[in-house]
Every structure is written in structure tokens, then in C-alpha cells.
């Protein structure tokens, strides 16, 4: 009987851990801005800064943002913001100005530090 409870506990724990991993997304649950990594660069930190606020997340200690993963930000001020991306060594791999409005915005890092902006989920293209 203990063995069954032990197996059940392990399965529940694995399910809880993997439920967050399967989507490859982290950050805010209902973000205004989503950064998506579609490059071979591994992102160690991301910053979003506008006229009225600045946010930054360091991913190097936890889980860096690899290809196919995304991170979402809730931004209070609509309008122009700068999105800056750094690798694990602290080298800037991308910088892009983005205008935030009523729709969620997706910023995608592509190869050679190219960054694109859109309102549709880039992983569905």
C-alpha cells in the first residue's frame, strides 16, 4: 500500500512540475507583452522600460530562455517601450522599441539579433 501511495505522490509531483514546463512560458499569466525566443541564443535577462516604468528579469539563475520559450510582462503604461535582451554572459543580443496598445504584443528574437513585433502568437506561424 505504501508503494502505491509513493508512486501516486511521485506522479502528482511530476505532473505539477511538468504542467508549467509544457507550455515553455513563464512570467505573468495575462501579459501585455510577450518575449519569444526563436533563435539559438540563450537569454539570461530581459528588460522592458518605458516612460513611467522599468522591469527587468534575470533568467540566468533560474531557467534561461531558450529556443521555443517565452516570457510575459504586465506593463502598466501603454505607448512606447524598449525591449532589451541579453545572453548569459551579459552581452546584448537585441534591442527594439515597441508600441503597446490594447492588444497583446509579441516580440520575437530571431537569428542574427533580428527582432520582430506582432499581435499574433509567433509559435503558431
PDB file of C-alpha atoms in Angstrom:
ATOM      1  CA  UNK A   1       0.000   0.000   0.000  1.00  0.00           C
ATOM      2  CA  UNK A   2       2.839   2.400   0.815  1.00  0.00           C
ATOM      3  CA  UNK A   3       4.289   1.694  -2.602  1.00  0.00           C
ATOM      4  CA  UNK A   4       1.043   2.767  -4.311  1.00  0.00           C
ATOM      5  CA  UNK A   5       0.930   5.986  -2.273  1.00  0.00           C
ATOM      6  CA  UNK A   6       4.593   6.623  -3.071  1.00  0.00           C
ATOM      7  CA  UNK A   7       4.027   6.142  -6.802  1.00  0.00           C
ATOM      8  CA  UNK A   8       0.938   8.359  -6.693  1.00  0.00           C
ATOM      9  CA  UNK A   9       2.871  11.096  -4.886  1.00  0.00           C
ATOM     10  CA  UNK A  10       5.690  10.957  -7.434  1.00  0.00           C
ATOM     11  CA  UNK A  11       3.213  11.144 -10.334  1.00  0.00           C
ATOM     12  CA  UNK A  12       1.409  14.116  -8.781  1.00  0.00           C
ATOM     13  CA  UNK A  13       4.672  15.929  -8.185  1.00  0.00           C
ATOM     14  CA  UNK A  14       5.876  15.220 -11.733  1.00  0.00           C
ATOM     15  CA  UNK A  15       2.560  16.451 -13.121  1.00  0.00           C
ATOM     16  CA  UNK A  16       2.761  19.653 -11.105  1.00  0.00           C
ATOM     17  CA  UNK A  17       6.326  20.324 -12.214  1.00  0.00           C
ATOM     18  CA  UNK A  18       5.709  19.491 -15.874  1.00  0.00           C
ATOM     19  CA  UNK A  19       2.472  21.451 -16.169  1.00  0.00           C
ATOM     20  CA  UNK A  20       4.441  24.687 -16.119  1.00  0.00           C
ATOM     21  CA  UNK A  21       7.140  23.334 -18.414  1.00  0.00           C
ATOM     22  CA  UNK A  22       4.999  22.067 -21.242  1.00  0.00           C
ATOM     23  CA  UNK A  23       3.982  25.487 -22.480  1.00  0.00           C
ATOM     24  CA  UNK A  24       7.521  26.837 -22.359  1.00  0.00           C
ATOM     25  CA  UNK A  25       6.114  30.086 -20.962  1.00  0.00           C
ATOM     26  CA  UNK A  26       6.873  31.956 -17.778  1.00  0.00           C
ATOM     27  CA  UNK A  27       6.239  35.365 -16.297  1.00  0.00           C
ATOM     28  CA  UNK A  28       2.827  36.969 -15.892  1.00  0.00           C
ATOM     29  CA  UNK A  29      -0.252  34.818 -16.562  1.00  0.00           C
ATOM     30  CA  UNK A  30      -2.072  37.507 -18.594  1.00  0.00           C
ATOM     31  CA  UNK A  31       0.757  39.545 -20.126  1.00  0.00           C
ATOM     32  CA  UNK A  32       0.586  42.712 -22.204  1.00  0.00           C
ATOM     33  CA  UNK A  33       3.952  41.957 -23.800  1.00  0.00           C
ATOM     34  CA  UNK A  34       5.475  38.539 -24.528  1.00  0.00           C
ATOM     35  CA  UNK A  35       9.106  37.956 -25.473  1.00  0.00           C
ATOM     36  CA  UNK A  36       9.539  34.782 -27.546  1.00  0.00           C
ATOM     37  CA  UNK A  37      12.934  33.255 -28.305  1.00  0.00           C
ATOM     38  CA  UNK A  38      13.079  31.757 -31.800  1.00  0.00           C
ATOM     39  CA  UNK A  39      16.877  31.847 -32.057  1.00  0.00           C
ATOM     40  CA  UNK A  40      19.817  29.757 -30.954  1.00  0.00           C
ATOM     41  CA  UNK A  41      20.800  32.471 -28.449  1.00  0.00           C
ATOM     42  CA  UNK A  42      20.148  31.622 -24.816  1.00  0.00           C
ATOM     43  CA  UNK A  43      18.733  34.637 -22.990  1.00  0.00           C
ATOM     44  CA  UNK A  44      19.947  35.387 -19.489  1.00  0.00           C
ATOM     45  CA  UNK A  45      17.940  38.553 -18.887  1.00  0.00           C
ATOM     46  CA  UNK A  46      15.212  40.733 -20.364  1.00  0.00           C
ATOM     47  CA  UNK A  47      14.277  44.327 -19.609  1.00  0.00           C
ATOM     48  CA  UNK A  48      11.251  46.365 -20.589  1.00  0.00           C
ATOM     49  CA  UNK A  49      11.379  50.092 -19.973  1.00  0.00           C
ATOM     50  CA  UNK A  50       9.049  52.920 -20.802  1.00  0.00           C
ATOM     51  CA  UNK A  51       8.486  56.483 -19.744  1.00  0.00           C
ATOM     52  CA  UNK A  52       6.764  55.598 -16.482  1.00  0.00           C
ATOM     53  CA  UNK A  53       8.213  52.219 -15.531  1.00  0.00           C
ATOM     54  CA  UNK A  54      11.043  49.759 -15.937  1.00  0.00           C
ATOM     55  CA  UNK A  55      11.013  45.996 -15.429  1.00  0.00           C
ATOM     56  CA  UNK A  56      13.821  43.503 -15.640  1.00  0.00           C
ATOM     57  CA  UNK A  57      14.080  39.783 -15.132  1.00  0.00           C
ATOM     58  CA  UNK A  58      17.266  37.778 -14.760  1.00  0.00           C
ATOM     59  CA  UNK A  59      16.835  34.255 -16.032  1.00  0.00           C
ATOM     60  CA  UNK A  60      20.426  33.105 -15.587  1.00  0.00           C
ATOM     61  CA  UNK A  61      19.983  31.821 -12.037  1.00  0.00           C
ATOM     62  CA  UNK A  62      16.694  30.071 -12.639  1.00  0.00           C
ATOM     63  CA  UNK A  63      15.908  28.936 -16.136  1.00  0.00           C
ATOM     64  CA  UNK A  64      17.341  30.826 -19.103  1.00  0.00           C
ATOM     65  CA  UNK A  65      15.071  31.469 -22.075  1.00  0.00           C
ATOM     66  CA  UNK A  66      15.967  29.009 -24.808  1.00  0.00           C
ATOM     67  CA  UNK A  67      14.552  28.499 -28.323  1.00  0.00           C
ATOM     68  CA  UNK A  68      10.795  27.950 -28.250  1.00  0.00           C
ATOM     69  CA  UNK A  69      10.271  29.542 -24.830  1.00  0.00           C
ATOM     70  CA  UNK A  70       8.622  32.815 -23.894  1.00  0.00           C
ATOM     71  CA  UNK A  71       8.341  35.249 -21.010  1.00  0.00           C
ATOM     72  CA  UNK A  72       5.395  37.577 -20.392  1.00  0.00           C
ATOM     73  CA  UNK A  73       5.303  41.044 -18.825  1.00  0.00           C
ATOM     74  CA  UNK A  74       2.380  43.044 -17.481  1.00  0.00           C
ATOM     75  CA  UNK A  75       3.012  46.666 -18.423  1.00  0.00           C
ATOM     76  CA  UNK A  76       1.015  49.444 -16.763  1.00  0.00           C
ATOM     77  CA  UNK A  77       1.788  52.254 -19.207  1.00  0.00           C
ATOM     78  CA  UNK A  78       0.654  51.937 -22.805  1.00  0.00           C
ATOM     79  CA  UNK A  79       2.730  53.541 -25.536  1.00  0.00           C
ATOM     80  CA  UNK A  80       6.366  53.125 -26.498  1.00  0.00           C
ATOM     81  CA  UNK A  81       8.673  50.836 -24.507  1.00  0.00           C
ATOM     82  CA  UNK A  82      12.157  49.474 -25.130  1.00  0.00           C
ATOM     83  CA  UNK A  83      12.698  45.715 -25.008  1.00  0.00           C
ATOM     84  CA  UNK A  84      16.311  44.700 -24.417  1.00  0.00           C
ATOM     85  CA  UNK A  85      17.671  41.151 -24.412  1.00  0.00           C
ATOM     86  CA  UNK A  86      20.978  39.844 -23.016  1.00  0.00           C
ATOM     87  CA  UNK A  87      22.676  36.468 -23.205  1.00  0.00           C
ATOM     88  CA  UNK A  88      24.109  34.573 -20.229  1.00  0.00           C
ATOM     89  CA  UNK A  89      27.408  36.471 -20.486  1.00  0.00           C
ATOM     90  CA  UNK A  90      25.697  39.863 -20.273  1.00  0.00           C
ATOM     91  CA  UNK A  91      26.097  40.691 -23.975  1.00  0.00           C
ATOM     92  CA  UNK A  92      23.168  42.498 -25.547  1.00  0.00           C
ATOM     93  CA  UNK A  93      21.637  40.307 -28.261  1.00  0.00           C
ATOM     94  CA  UNK A  94      18.705  42.538 -29.167  1.00  0.00           C
ATOM     95  CA  UNK A  95      17.030  45.889 -28.602  1.00  0.00           C
ATOM     96  CA  UNK A  96      13.734  47.029 -30.071  1.00  0.00           C
ATOM     97  CA  UNK A  97      11.250  49.839 -29.499  1.00  0.00           C
ATOM     98  CA  UNK A  98       7.669  48.584 -29.263  1.00  0.00           C
ATOM     99  CA  UNK A  99       4.376  50.480 -29.120  1.00  0.00           C
ATOM    100  CA  UNK A 100       1.926  48.911 -26.671  1.00  0.00           C
ATOM    101  CA  UNK A 101      -1.801  49.334 -27.183  1.00  0.00           C
ATOM    102  CA  UNK A 102      -4.953  47.433 -26.293  1.00  0.00           C
ATOM    103  CA  UNK A 103      -3.772  44.156 -27.885  1.00  0.00           C
ATOM    104  CA  UNK A 104      -1.103  41.838 -26.525  1.00  0.00           C
ATOM    105  CA  UNK A 105       2.216  42.347 -28.320  1.00  0.00           C
ATOM    106  CA  UNK A 106       4.695  39.581 -29.138  1.00  0.00           C
ATOM    107  CA  UNK A 107       8.373  40.407 -29.586  1.00  0.00           C
ATOM    108  CA  UNK A 108      10.287  37.588 -31.238  1.00  0.00           C
ATOM    109  CA  UNK A 109      14.053  37.208 -31.189  1.00  0.00           C
ATOM    110  CA  UNK A 110      15.160  35.559 -34.424  1.00  0.00           C
ATOM    111  CA  UNK A 111      18.631  34.613 -35.652  1.00  0.00           C
ATOM    112  CA  UNK A 112      21.325  37.307 -36.024  1.00  0.00           C
ATOM    113  CA  UNK A 113      19.678  39.516 -33.361  1.00  0.00           C
ATOM    114  CA  UNK A 114      16.695  40.253 -35.607  1.00  0.00           C
ATOM    115  CA  UNK A 115      13.601  41.157 -33.569  1.00  0.00           C
ATOM    116  CA  UNK A 116      10.084  41.201 -34.960  1.00  0.00           C
ATOM    117  CA  UNK A 117       6.895  42.553 -33.404  1.00  0.00           C
ATOM    118  CA  UNK A 118       3.311  41.379 -33.916  1.00  0.00           C
ATOM    119  CA  UNK A 119      -0.034  40.710 -32.270  1.00  0.00           C
ATOM    120  CA  UNK A 120      -0.308  37.006 -33.131  1.00  0.00           C
ATOM    121  CA  UNK A 121       1.445  34.176 -31.324  1.00  0.00           C
ATOM    122  CA  UNK A 122       4.703  33.618 -33.243  1.00  0.00           C
ATOM    123  CA  UNK A 123       4.860  29.916 -32.363  1.00  0.00           C
ATOM    124  CA  UNK A 124       1.644  29.365 -34.351  1.00  0.00           C
ATOM    125  CA  UNK A 125       3.176  30.669 -37.607  1.00  0.00           C
TER     126      UNK A 125
END
